mmCIF file of C-alpha atoms and ligand atoms in Angstrom:
data_model
loop_
_atom_site.group_PDB
_atom_site.id
_atom_site.type_symbol
_atom_site.label_atom_id
_atom_site.label_comp_id
_atom_site.label_asym_id
_atom_site.label_seq_id
_atom_site.Cartn_x
_atom_site.Cartn_y
_atom_site.Cartn_z
ATOM 1 C CA MET A 337 -4.956 -28.145 -2.834
ATOM 2 C CA LYS A 338 -5.700 -25.046 -1.046
ATOM 3 C CA ILE A 339 -2.820 -22.854 0.265
ATOM 4 C CA CYS A 340 -5.502 -20.729 2.478
ATOM 5 C CA GLU A 341 -9.354 -20.237 2.450
ATOM 6 C CA THR A 342 -9.998 -18.277 -0.666
ATOM 7 C CA ASN A 343 -11.666 -15.322 1.111
ATOM 8 C CA HIS A 344 -8.925 -14.968 3.422
ATOM 9 C CA CYS A 345 -5.916 -15.109 0.541
ATOM 10 C CA THR A 346 -4.520 -11.245 0.501
ATOM 11 C CA GLY A 347 -2.259 -12.058 -2.427
ATOM 12 C CA CYS A 348 0.793 -11.254 -0.641
ATOM 13 C CA SER A 349 2.702 -13.463 -2.933
ATOM 14 C CA ALA A 350 4.589 -15.365 0.187
ATOM 15 C CA CYS A 351 3.628 -18.458 -1.249
ATOM 16 C CA TYR A 352 4.850 -17.682 -5.000
ATOM 17 C CA ASN A 353 8.059 -16.522 -3.844
ATOM 18 C CA VAL A 354 8.819 -19.492 -1.400
ATOM 19 C CA CYS A 355 7.703 -22.112 -4.050
ATOM 20 C CA PRO A 356 11.229 -24.211 -4.597
ATOM 21 C CA LYS A 357 9.898 -25.465 -8.089
ATOM 22 C CA LYS A 358 8.363 -22.233 -9.320
ATOM 23 C CA SER A 359 4.672 -24.231 -9.454
ATOM 24 C CA ILE A 360 2.952 -21.279 -8.320
ATOM 25 C CA LYS A 361 1.560 -18.473 -10.580
ATOM 26 C CA MET A 362 -0.593 -15.408 -9.602
ATOM 27 C CA LEU A 363 -3.529 -15.170 -11.638
ATOM 28 C CA GLU A 364 -6.702 -13.436 -11.585
ATOM 29 C CA ASN A 365 -9.889 -15.097 -9.921
ATOM 30 C CA GLU A 366 -13.446 -14.181 -11.320
ATOM 31 C CA GLU A 367 -13.547 -10.820 -9.149
ATOM 32 C CA GLY A 368 -10.667 -9.850 -10.757
ATOM 33 C CA ALA A 369 -8.140 -10.437 -7.592
ATOM 34 C CA VAL A 370 -5.069 -11.926 -7.802
ATOM 35 C CA VAL A 371 -4.540 -15.409 -5.898
ATOM 36 C CA PRO A 372 -2.133 -18.224 -6.062
ATOM 37 C CA SER A 373 -2.497 -21.207 -8.720
ATOM 38 C CA ILE A 374 -0.517 -24.423 -8.080
ATOM 39 C CA ASP A 375 0.557 -26.158 -11.328
ATOM 40 C CA LYS A 376 0.109 -29.911 -10.101
ATOM 41 C CA GLN A 377 2.650 -30.962 -12.573
ATOM 42 C CA LYS A 378 5.489 -29.092 -11.145
ATOM 43 C CA CYS A 379 4.208 -29.091 -7.362
ATOM 44 C CA ILE A 380 6.590 -31.573 -5.274
ATOM 45 C CA ASN A 381 4.093 -31.421 -2.132
ATOM 46 C CA CYS A 382 6.522 -29.783 0.024
ATOM 47 C CA ASN A 383 4.006 -27.809 1.626
ATOM 48 C CA LEU A 384 6.055 -25.096 1.812
ATOM 49 C CA CYS A 385 3.344 -22.194 0.510
ATOM 50 C CA ILE A 386 0.749 -23.404 3.165
ATOM 51 C CA LYS A 387 3.588 -23.048 5.901
ATOM 52 C CA THR A 388 4.848 -19.748 4.693
ATOM 53 C CA CYS A 389 1.329 -18.463 4.135
ATOM 54 C CA PRO A 390 0.713 -15.857 6.487
ATOM 55 C CA GLU A 391 -3.121 -16.465 6.873
ATOM 56 C CA ASN A 392 -2.460 -19.820 8.453
ATOM 57 C CA ASN A 393 0.058 -18.334 10.792
ATOM 58 C CA LYS A 394 -0.379 -16.231 14.022
ATOM 59 C CA ILE A 395 0.714 -12.518 13.466
ATOM 60 C CA ASP A 396 3.500 -11.106 15.290
ATOM 61 C CA PHE A 397 2.302 -7.717 16.278
ATOM 62 C CA HIS A 398 4.404 -4.909 18.046
ATOM 63 C CA ASN A 399 2.563 -2.196 20.335
ATOM 64 C CA PRO A 400 3.687 1.366 18.944
ATOM 65 C CA LEU A 401 6.465 2.946 21.370
ATOM 66 C CA LYS A 402 6.129 6.242 20.389
ATOM 67 C CA VAL A 403 3.855 8.148 17.821
ATOM 68 C CA TYR A 404 4.674 11.524 15.832
ATOM 69 C CA ALA A 405 2.716 14.153 13.578
ATOM 70 C CA ALA A 406 5.388 14.769 11.403
ATOM 71 C CA TRP A 407 6.410 15.998 7.804
ATOM 72 C CA SER A 408 9.194 16.341 5.687
ATOM 73 C CA LEU A 409 11.032 19.801 5.707
ATOM 74 C CA ASN A 410 11.611 19.844 2.307
ATOM 75 C CA GLU A 411 8.293 21.636 0.910
ATOM 76 C CA ASN A 412 8.887 19.939 -2.526
ATOM 77 C CA VAL A 413 9.097 16.339 -1.020
ATOM 78 C CA ARG A 414 6.026 17.115 1.217
ATOM 79 C CA LYS A 415 4.002 18.521 -1.856
ATOM 80 C CA ASN A 416 4.733 15.453 -4.159
ATOM 81 C CA SER A 417 3.989 12.811 -1.198
ATOM 82 C CA SER A 418 0.515 11.376 0.136
ATOM 83 C CA SER A 419 0.917 13.049 3.435
ATOM 84 C CA GLY A 420 4.048 14.426 4.896
ATOM 85 C CA GLY A 421 6.762 13.128 2.836
ATOM 86 C CA ILE A 422 8.121 10.560 5.764
ATOM 87 C CA ALA A 423 8.319 7.673 3.281
ATOM 88 C CA TYR A 424 10.641 9.800 1.033
ATOM 89 C CA GLU A 425 13.015 11.091 3.847
ATOM 90 C CA ILE A 426 13.046 7.196 5.084
ATOM 91 C CA TYR A 427 13.974 6.102 1.714
ATOM 92 C CA ARG A 428 16.640 9.020 1.253
ATOM 93 C CA TYR A 429 18.194 8.058 4.584
ATOM 94 C CA VAL A 430 18.932 4.387 3.607
ATOM 95 C CA ILE A 431 19.757 5.086 0.161
ATOM 96 C CA GLU A 432 22.350 7.814 1.254
ATOM 97 C CA ASN A 433 23.917 5.250 3.594
ATOM 98 C CA GLY A 434 24.443 2.757 0.666
ATOM 99 C CA GLY A 435 20.981 0.591 1.059
ATOM 100 C CA ILE A 436 18.506 -0.438 -0.879
ATOM 101 C CA ALA A 437 14.951 0.856 -1.236
ATOM 102 C CA PHE A 438 11.758 -1.508 -2.269
ATOM 103 C CA GLY A 439 8.287 0.648 -3.335
ATOM 104 C CA THR A 440 5.673 0.716 -5.623
ATOM 105 C CA LYS A 441 5.514 2.247 -9.135
ATOM 106 C CA PHE A 442 3.528 1.940 -12.452
ATOM 107 C CA ASN A 443 5.430 -0.277 -15.232
ATOM 108 C CA ASP A 444 5.479 0.695 -18.614
ATOM 109 C CA GLN A 445 2.208 -1.743 -19.228
ATOM 110 C CA MET A 446 0.894 0.212 -16.621
ATOM 111 C CA GLU A 447 0.631 -2.633 -14.096
ATOM 112 C CA LEU A 448 1.700 -1.079 -10.444
ATOM 113 C CA GLU A 449 4.343 -3.318 -9.126
ATOM 114 C CA HIS A 450 6.786 -3.498 -6.359
ATOM 115 C CA THR A 451 10.315 -3.114 -7.461
ATOM 116 C CA MET A 452 13.891 -1.881 -5.858
ATOM 117 C CA ALA A 453 15.889 1.196 -5.950
ATOM 118 C CA THR A 454 19.097 2.479 -5.445
ATOM 119 C CA THR A 455 19.007 6.115 -6.596
ATOM 120 C CA LEU A 456 16.992 9.013 -5.113
ATOM 121 C CA GLU A 457 15.652 9.488 -8.690
ATOM 122 C CA GLN A 458 14.183 6.247 -8.641
ATOM 123 C CA VAL A 459 12.607 6.581 -5.229
ATOM 124 C CA LYS A 460 10.929 9.670 -6.621
ATOM 125 C CA GLU A 461 8.567 7.652 -8.528
ATOM 126 C CA PHE A 462 7.366 5.618 -5.328
ATOM 127 C CA CYS A 463 6.190 8.636 -3.796
ATOM 128 C CA GLY A 464 2.316 9.129 -3.469
ATOM 129 C CA SER A 465 -0.417 6.542 -2.873
ATOM 130 C CA LYS A 466 -1.323 4.413 -5.517
ATOM 131 C CA TYR A 467 -5.045 3.050 -4.784
ATOM 132 C CA THR A 468 -4.951 -0.409 -6.269
ATOM 133 C CA GLN A 469 -3.304 -3.764 -5.360
ATOM 134 C CA SER A 470 0.692 -3.526 -5.856
ATOM 135 C CA LYS A 471 2.122 -6.732 -7.719
ATOM 136 C CA ILE A 472 4.872 -8.141 -5.386
ATOM 137 C CA GLY A 473 6.223 -10.165 -8.228
ATOM 138 C CA LYS A 474 9.894 -11.735 -7.089
ATOM 139 C CA CYS A 475 10.503 -9.002 -4.468
ATOM 140 C CA TYR A 476 10.587 -10.755 -1.576
ATOM 141 C CA LEU A 477 13.216 -12.892 -2.884
ATOM 142 C CA ASP A 478 15.358 -9.743 -4.129
ATOM 143 C CA VAL A 479 15.063 -8.651 -0.753
ATOM 144 C CA LYS A 480 16.236 -12.085 0.571
ATOM 145 C CA ASN A 481 19.442 -11.752 -1.808
ATOM 146 C CA CYS A 482 20.054 -8.064 -0.567
ATOM 147 C CA LEU A 483 19.982 -9.129 2.532
ATOM 148 C CA LYS A 484 22.442 -12.051 2.009
ATOM 149 C CA GLU A 485 25.146 -9.585 0.237
ATOM 150 C CA ASN A 486 24.562 -7.558 3.848
ATOM 151 C CA LYS A 487 22.694 -4.851 2.364
ATOM 152 C CA LYS A 488 20.700 -2.298 4.114
ATOM 153 C CA VAL A 489 17.082 -2.554 2.815
ATOM 154 C CA VAL A 490 13.984 -0.729 3.677
ATOM 155 C CA PHE A 491 10.518 -2.364 2.284
ATOM 156 C CA ILE A 492 7.351 -0.154 2.524
ATOM 157 C CA GLY A 493 3.896 -1.913 1.572
ATOM 158 C CA THR A 494 0.559 -2.552 3.045
ATOM 159 C CA PRO A 495 0.686 -4.492 6.336
ATOM 160 C CA CYS A 496 -0.401 -7.910 4.330
ATOM 161 C CA GLN A 497 2.598 -7.088 2.257
ATOM 162 C CA ILE A 498 4.942 -6.426 4.975
ATOM 163 C CA ASN A 499 3.674 -9.514 6.643
ATOM 164 C CA GLY A 500 3.758 -11.697 3.734
ATOM 165 C CA LEU A 501 7.627 -10.393 3.612
ATOM 166 C CA LYS A 502 8.216 -11.256 7.502
ATOM 167 C CA SER A 503 6.654 -15.032 6.837
ATOM 168 C CA PHE A 504 8.663 -15.383 3.734
ATOM 169 C CA LEU A 505 11.705 -14.337 5.610
ATOM 170 C CA ARG A 506 11.096 -16.679 8.862
ATOM 171 C CA GLY A 507 14.508 -17.853 9.971
ATOM 172 C CA GLU A 508 16.784 -15.413 8.296
ATOM 173 C CA ASP A 509 18.878 -12.797 9.587
ATOM 174 C CA ILE A 510 16.689 -9.339 9.432
ATOM 175 C CA ASN A 511 18.997 -7.115 11.143
ATOM 176 C CA ASN A 512 19.381 -5.041 8.059
ATOM 177 C CA LEU A 513 15.763 -4.998 7.072
ATOM 178 C CA LEU A 514 13.697 -2.048 8.026
ATOM 179 C CA ILE A 515 9.987 -2.705 7.162
ATOM 180 C CA ILE A 516 7.431 -0.080 7.228
ATOM 181 C CA ASP A 517 3.362 -0.756 6.866
ATOM 182 C CA LEU A 518 1.123 1.736 5.854
ATOM 183 C CA ILE A 519 -2.128 2.346 7.594
ATOM 184 C CA CYS A 520 -4.365 0.897 4.709
ATOM 185 C CA HIS A 521 -8.360 0.982 3.955
ATOM 186 C CA GLY A 522 -8.207 -2.002 1.433
ATOM 187 C CA VAL A 523 -6.840 -2.211 -2.079
ATOM 188 C CA PRO A 524 -9.089 -2.994 -5.344
ATOM 189 C CA PRO A 525 -7.645 -5.043 -7.873
ATOM 190 C CA GLN A 526 -5.448 -4.329 -10.496
ATOM 191 C CA LYS A 527 -7.992 -5.333 -13.051
ATOM 192 C CA TYR A 528 -10.736 -2.814 -11.874
ATOM 193 C CA LEU A 529 -7.960 0.262 -12.555
ATOM 194 C CA LYS A 530 -7.202 -1.307 -16.163
ATOM 195 C CA ASP A 531 -10.925 -1.538 -16.665
ATOM 196 C CA TYR A 532 -11.404 1.651 -15.563
ATOM 197 C CA ILE A 533 -8.360 3.463 -17.957
ATOM 198 C CA ARG A 534 -10.500 1.649 -20.887
ATOM 199 C CA TYR A 535 -13.854 2.735 -19.456
ATOM 200 C CA LEU A 536 -12.503 6.569 -19.724
ATOM 201 C CA ALA A 537 -11.855 6.369 -23.514
ATOM 202 C CA ILE A 538 -9.024 8.605 -23.205
ATOM 203 C CA ASN A 539 -7.486 9.179 -26.863
ATOM 204 C CA LYS A 540 -4.142 9.331 -25.473
ATOM 205 C CA LYS A 541 -1.979 6.375 -23.764
ATOM 206 C CA VAL A 542 -2.159 6.670 -20.145
ATOM 207 C CA ASP A 543 1.463 6.220 -18.881
ATOM 208 C CA ASP A 544 1.013 7.251 -15.226
ATOM 209 C CA ILE A 545 -1.700 7.849 -12.764
ATOM 210 C CA SER A 546 -1.825 9.778 -9.419
ATOM 211 C CA PHE A 547 -4.239 9.929 -6.628
ATOM 212 C CA ARG A 548 -2.402 12.080 -3.899
ATOM 213 C CA GLY A 549 0.623 14.338 -3.637
ATOM 214 C CA LYS A 550 0.911 17.326 -6.154
ATOM 215 C CA ASN A 551 -2.691 16.835 -7.447
ATOM 216 C CA ASN A 552 -3.958 15.686 -4.144
ATOM 217 C CA TRP A 553 -7.277 13.920 -4.405
ATOM 218 C CA TYR A 554 -7.524 14.289 -8.189
ATOM 219 C CA PHE A 555 -7.740 11.258 -10.119
ATOM 220 C CA THR A 556 -4.889 12.305 -12.343
ATOM 221 C CA ALA A 557 -3.876 10.484 -16.058
ATOM 222 C CA TYR A 558 -0.530 11.566 -17.631
ATOM 223 C CA CYS A 559 0.752 10.829 -21.046
ATOM 224 C CA GLN A 560 4.364 12.111 -21.125
ATOM 225 C CA ASN A 561 4.066 14.121 -17.933
ATOM 226 C CA GLU A 562 1.291 15.900 -19.618
ATOM 227 C CA ILE A 563 -2.412 15.820 -17.407
ATOM 228 C CA ILE A 564 -4.679 14.086 -20.083
ATOM 229 C CA TYR A 565 -7.567 13.425 -17.633
ATOM 230 C CA LYS A 566 -7.878 14.905 -13.890
ATOM 231 C CA LYS A 567 -11.132 14.938 -11.696
ATOM 232 C CA HIS A 568 -11.787 15.565 -8.057
ATOM 233 C CA ASN A 569 -12.345 12.515 -6.009
ATOM 234 C CA LYS A 570 -16.189 13.533 -5.641
ATOM 235 C CA ASP A 571 -16.499 13.303 -9.313
ATOM 236 C CA ASP A 572 -14.371 10.305 -10.746
ATOM 237 C CA LEU A 573 -16.374 6.986 -10.295
ATOM 238 C CA TYR A 574 -12.989 5.208 -9.572
ATOM 239 C CA TYR A 575 -11.943 7.591 -7.087
ATOM 240 C CA ARG A 576 -15.191 7.519 -5.281
ATOM 241 C CA ALA A 577 -15.948 3.708 -5.445
ATOM 242 C CA PHE A 578 -12.198 3.346 -3.768
ATOM 243 C CA LEU A 579 -12.693 5.820 -0.895
ATOM 244 C CA ASP A 580 -16.542 4.642 -0.246
ATOM 245 C CA GLY A 581 -15.317 0.839 0.280
ATOM 246 C CA LEU A 582 -17.173 -0.340 -3.068
ATOM 247 C CA PHE A 583 -14.476 -2.969 -4.328
ATOM 248 C CA TYR A 584 -11.800 -3.807 -2.493
ATOM 249 C CA ARG A 585 -10.466 -7.568 -2.477
ATOM 250 C CA GLU A 586 -12.779 -9.493 -0.322
ATOM 251 C CA ASN A 587 -9.903 -10.187 2.497
ATOM 252 C CA CYS A 588 -9.845 -6.416 2.899
ATOM 253 C CA TYR A 589 -13.462 -6.154 4.352
ATOM 254 C CA ASN A 590 -12.038 -8.767 7.178
ATOM 255 C CA CYS A 591 -8.670 -7.293 7.493
ATOM 256 C CA ARG A 592 -6.646 -8.591 10.447
ATOM 257 C CA TYR A 593 -4.256 -5.903 10.192
ATOM 258 C CA ALA A 594 -6.410 -3.303 10.641
ATOM 259 C CA ARG A 595 -6.044 -2.939 14.433
ATOM 260 C CA GLU A 596 -3.755 -0.456 16.666
ATOM 261 C CA GLU A 597 -1.052 -3.071 16.881
ATOM 262 C CA ARG A 598 1.314 -3.166 14.073
ATOM 263 C CA VAL A 599 3.303 -5.454 11.941
ATOM 264 C CA GLY A 600 6.362 -2.935 10.793
ATOM 265 C CA ASP A 601 8.969 -1.457 12.804
ATOM 266 C CA ILE A 602 6.980 1.594 11.523
ATOM 267 C CA THR A 603 3.613 2.506 10.414
ATOM 268 C CA LEU A 604 2.655 5.438 8.313
ATOM 269 C CA GLY A 605 -0.525 7.192 7.462
ATOM 270 C CA ASP A 606 -2.207 10.167 7.494
ATOM 271 C CA PHE A 607 -2.936 12.223 10.627
ATOM 272 C CA TRP A 608 -6.688 12.548 10.936
ATOM 273 C CA GLY A 609 -8.178 14.391 13.330
ATOM 274 C CA LEU A 610 -4.701 15.996 14.702
ATOM 275 C CA GLY A 611 -5.386 18.700 17.094
ATOM 276 C CA LYS A 612 -8.766 17.999 17.648
ATOM 277 C CA LYS A 613 -8.777 17.391 21.323
ATOM 278 C CA VAL A 614 -5.400 18.632 22.231
ATOM 279 C CA LYS A 615 -4.244 21.797 20.513
ATOM 280 C CA PHE A 616 -1.612 21.411 17.588
ATOM 281 C CA ASP A 617 0.086 24.476 17.081
ATOM 282 C CA TYR A 618 1.331 24.288 13.629
ATOM 283 C CA PRO A 619 -0.504 24.666 10.271
ATOM 284 C CA ILE A 620 -1.338 21.359 8.700
ATOM 285 C CA GLU A 621 -2.985 21.892 5.339
ATOM 286 C CA ASN A 622 0.226 20.597 3.289
ATOM 287 C CA GLY A 623 0.001 17.484 4.718
ATOM 288 C CA VAL A 624 0.753 15.711 8.057
ATOM 289 C CA SER A 625 2.148 11.997 8.507
ATOM 290 C CA VAL A 626 1.456 9.943 11.328
ATOM 291 C CA ILE A 627 4.550 7.799 12.551
ATOM 292 C CA LEU A 628 4.009 5.037 14.786
ATOM 293 C CA VAL A 629 7.465 3.978 16.047
ATOM 294 C CA ASN A 630 6.790 0.221 16.704
ATOM 295 C CA THR A 631 10.541 -1.354 17.456
ATOM 296 C CA GLU A 632 13.640 -0.178 18.707
ATOM 297 C CA LYS A 633 15.059 -0.399 15.185
ATOM 298 C CA GLY A 634 12.340 1.726 13.918
ATOM 299 C CA LYS A 635 13.190 4.211 16.838
ATOM 300 C CA LYS A 636 16.878 4.505 15.786
ATOM 301 C CA ILE A 637 15.789 5.351 11.926
ATOM 302 C CA ILE A 638 13.262 8.262 13.030
ATOM 303 C CA GLU A 639 15.814 9.588 15.733
ATOM 304 C CA ASN A 640 18.324 10.051 12.691
ATOM 305 C CA LEU A 641 15.998 12.002 10.404
ATOM 306 C CA ASN A 642 15.583 14.950 12.814
ATOM 307 C CA LYS A 643 17.506 17.365 10.737
ATOM 308 C CA ARG A 644 15.099 16.371 7.841
ATOM 309 C CA ILE A 645 11.623 16.356 9.227
ATOM 310 C CA PHE A 646 9.532 18.223 11.687
ATOM 311 C CA MET A 647 7.890 15.668 14.650
ATOM 312 C CA GLU A 648 6.117 16.559 17.366
ATOM 313 C CA GLU A 649 5.199 13.598 19.802
ATOM 314 C CA ARG A 650 1.458 12.764 20.280
ATOM 315 C CA THR A 651 -0.656 10.422 21.814
ATOM 316 C CA ILE A 652 -1.803 6.871 20.178
ATOM 317 C CA GLU A 653 -5.268 7.612 21.593
ATOM 318 C CA GLU A 654 -5.300 10.669 19.582
ATOM 319 C CA ALA A 655 -4.308 8.754 16.193
ATOM 320 C CA VAL A 656 -6.462 5.898 16.661
ATOM 321 C CA GLU A 657 -9.208 8.007 17.400
ATOM 322 C CA GLY A 658 -8.909 9.724 14.058
ATOM 323 C CA ASN A 659 -8.094 6.951 12.175
ATOM 324 C CA ALA A 660 -10.823 4.038 11.758
ATOM 325 C CA GLN A 661 -8.357 1.650 9.861
ATOM 326 C CA LEU A 662 -6.125 1.760 13.353
ATOM 327 C CA ARG A 663 -9.552 0.300 15.001
ATOM 328 C CA GLN A 664 -11.438 -2.028 12.593
ATOM 329 C CA PRO A 665 -11.476 -2.898 8.674
ATOM 330 C CA SER A 666 -13.169 -0.940 6.172
ATOM 331 C CA LYS A 667 -17.145 -1.726 5.946
ATOM 332 C CA LYS A 668 -18.558 -3.187 2.886
ATOM 333 C CA HIS A 669 -20.341 -0.341 0.815
ATOM 334 C CA GLU A 670 -24.158 -1.392 0.505
ATOM 335 C CA ASN A 671 -23.531 -2.179 -2.997
ATOM 336 C CA THR A 672 -20.318 -4.395 -2.740
ATOM 337 C CA GLU A 673 -22.173 -7.910 -3.471
ATOM 338 C CA LYS A 674 -23.899 -6.071 -6.116
ATOM 339 C CA PHE A 675 -21.124 -4.819 -7.959
ATOM 340 C CA LYS A 676 -19.440 -8.297 -7.659
ATOM 341 C CA ARG A 677 -22.200 -10.109 -9.073
ATOM 342 C CA ILE A 678 -22.943 -7.550 -12.224
ATOM 343 C CA TYR A 679 -19.088 -7.600 -13.048
ATOM 344 C CA MET A 680 -19.023 -11.484 -12.942
ATOM 345 C CA GLU A 681 -21.877 -11.334 -15.229
ATOM 346 C CA GLN A 682 -21.658 -8.318 -17.311
ATOM 347 C CA GLY A 683 -18.340 -6.578 -16.636
ATOM 348 C CA PHE A 684 -16.626 -4.085 -15.251
ATOM 349 C CA ASP A 685 -18.579 -0.916 -16.981
ATOM 350 C CA ILE A 686 -22.095 -1.852 -16.317
ATOM 351 C CA ALA A 687 -20.992 -3.280 -12.583
ATOM 352 C CA LEU A 688 -19.562 0.519 -11.843
ATOM 353 C CA GLU A 689 -22.536 2.373 -13.399
ATOM 354 C CA LYS A 690 -24.990 0.414 -11.555
ATOM 355 C CA THR A 691 -23.630 0.674 -8.483
ATOM 356 C CA MET A 692 -21.924 4.222 -8.225
ATOM 357 C CA LYS A 693 -23.447 6.741 -11.125
ATOM 358 C CA ASP A 694 -26.111 7.882 -8.696
HETATM 359 C C1 FAD B 955 -4.216 1.336 -0.826
HETATM 360 C C2 FAD B 955 -3.722 2.219 0.250
HETATM 361 C C3 FAD B 955 -4.899 2.574 1.082
HETATM 362 C C4 FAD B 955 -4.194 3.828 2.106
HETATM 363 N N1 FAD B 955 -5.208 4.082 3.414
HETATM 364 C C5 FAD B 955 -4.933 4.834 4.089
HETATM 365 C C6 FAD B 955 -5.823 5.008 5.370
HETATM 366 O O1 FAD B 955 -7.059 4.401 5.404
HETATM 367 N N2 FAD B 955 -5.325 5.937 6.410
HETATM 368 C C7 FAD B 955 -4.249 6.557 6.306
HETATM 369 O O2 FAD B 955 -4.038 7.026 7.345
HETATM 370 N N3 FAD B 955 -3.571 6.026 5.285
HETATM 371 C C8 FAD B 955 -3.870 5.396 4.491
HETATM 372 N N4 FAD B 955 -2.686 5.045 3.335
HETATM 373 C C9 FAD B 955 -1.488 5.669 3.645
HETATM 374 C C10 FAD B 955 -1.406 7.054 3.284
HETATM 375 O O3 FAD B 955 -2.130 7.304 1.797
HETATM 376 C C11 FAD B 955 0.379 7.403 2.883
HETATM 377 O O4 FAD B 955 0.516 6.408 1.785
HETATM 378 C C12 FAD B 955 1.094 7.212 4.306
HETATM 379 O O5 FAD B 955 0.661 8.626 4.914
HETATM 380 C C13 FAD B 955 2.647 7.690 3.998
HETATM 381 O O6 FAD B 955 2.767 8.978 3.174
HETATM 382 P P1 FAD B 955 3.858 9.608 3.010
HETATM 383 O O7 FAD B 955 3.772 10.996 2.427
HETATM 384 O O8 FAD B 955 4.832 9.480 3.996
HETATM 385 O O9 FAD B 955 4.193 8.770 1.755
HETATM 386 P P2 FAD B 955 3.865 8.766 0.137
HETATM 387 O O10 FAD B 955 4.393 9.624 -0.861
HETATM 388 O O11 FAD B 955 2.174 8.679 0.361
HETATM 389 O O12 FAD B 955 4.775 7.239 -0.169
HETATM 390 C C14 FAD B 955 4.347 6.012 0.557
HETATM 391 C C15 FAD B 955 4.702 4.802 0.095
HETATM 392 O O13 FAD B 955 3.412 3.901 -0.281
HETATM 393 C C16 FAD B 955 3.830 2.976 -1.447
HETATM 394 N N5 FAD B 955 2.901 2.576 -1.790
HETATM 395 C C17 FAD B 955 1.882 3.556 -2.606
HETATM 396 N N6 FAD B 955 1.060 2.810 -3.197
HETATM 397 C C18 FAD B 955 0.726 1.437 -2.648
HETATM 398 C C19 FAD B 955 0.045 0.622 -2.563
HETATM 399 N N7 FAD B 955 -0.757 0.328 -3.613
HETATM 400 N N8 FAD B 955 0.721 -0.738 -2.407
HETATM 401 C C20 FAD B 955 1.960 -0.629 -1.531
HETATM 402 N N9 FAD B 955 2.450 0.148 -1.288
HETATM 403 C C21 FAD B 955 1.977 1.477 -1.836
HETATM 404 C C22 FAD B 955 5.200 3.728 -1.937
HETATM 405 O O14 FAD B 955 5.540 2.769 -2.503
HETATM 406 C C23 FAD B 955 5.615 4.647 -0.861
HETATM 407 O O15 FAD B 955 6.712 3.603 -0.512
HETATM 408 C C24 FAD B 955 -3.033 4.205 2.144
HETATM 409 C C25 FAD B 955 -2.091 4.099 1.447
HETATM 410 C C26 FAD B 955 -2.402 3.082 0.344
HETATM 411 C C27 FAD B 955 -1.523 2.948 -0.731
#
């Protein structure tokens, strides 16, 4: 049984979360991407996975109501975040009001996973974009349970994860749920990041990695808070491959969410191109987020942040012009197919070297 077309699967894990018999596992395919695999012995053919899969359903998009250039007024937050630190400020607002936050961090096995946080200390670990696909695990079920307990919840993720959550929660009361999608280039399978860490042959155990934030635009690996590897994106093979679009999941190159209309209550991204045509009067070197406010629920939250963040209203045209991922999916790198072929035949190291080294 096929849940959706193989090349369309985003790995969002809605099927895994919805299966009443726990007969679905998310496993790596031959390209290293995580896809569902059904245990036929356990499956009862209820078809809930097929009905829930976002790829088999129309997407419920919102037209952005307002657009802002914004950043946190707390310089530390801004410095430790990818863009303007707005994600942290939203998390802070929800946590301070007794709510629960969902985001991504690396676990002890260096797997990037979505998880829940109830304190600001925990939320700090979510800050910064991690350029690999995070594992959703049973997070959608956790969100559902929190909502059942009448808790306020905020969930941040890539648009396909946000729509996976929406599909999973169809028919539930989601008044207390705030969903935030990121503008997204595409995500490489986690397998590639794991392979790359091994490839680097660092002689200490890597226990964290950052791409943005404090060491902005550097691939930085840490062991117990000590930097053990640091290279600028232009010199680091993984980072360059990511930015050039070499090795995203196949579905990312046909992403249905790379457009102006959005799936979340709020969309966050980098405000590329800010001030190019219409003057912007403030310095932007320390990071600026673009906020697309897509629903009334999103609008209320952003209004409540006004003492914590700087924001100036801008136009959707400016945001879309500067940010290709608000117009179309990332294009395949000329070596994408070559990378995949060599990866399947000879493994990651040779595939990366033969496609990126020059
Ligand atoms: C894979 C990826 C690709 C991106 N591509 C673009 C792009 O092309 N254009 C653009 O304008 N912006 C892009 N972004 C978004 C941008 O990097 C910032 O995350 C965004 O501007 C919010 O910044 P911030 O300072 O408010 O928060 P940040 O400090 O960046 O925190 C952001 C939130 O992102 C979540 N997050 C981090 N990594 C992942 C991940 N791998 N999967 C799911 N959630 C994650 C964290 O849990 C946290 O909630 C991308 C982000 C990711 C993760």
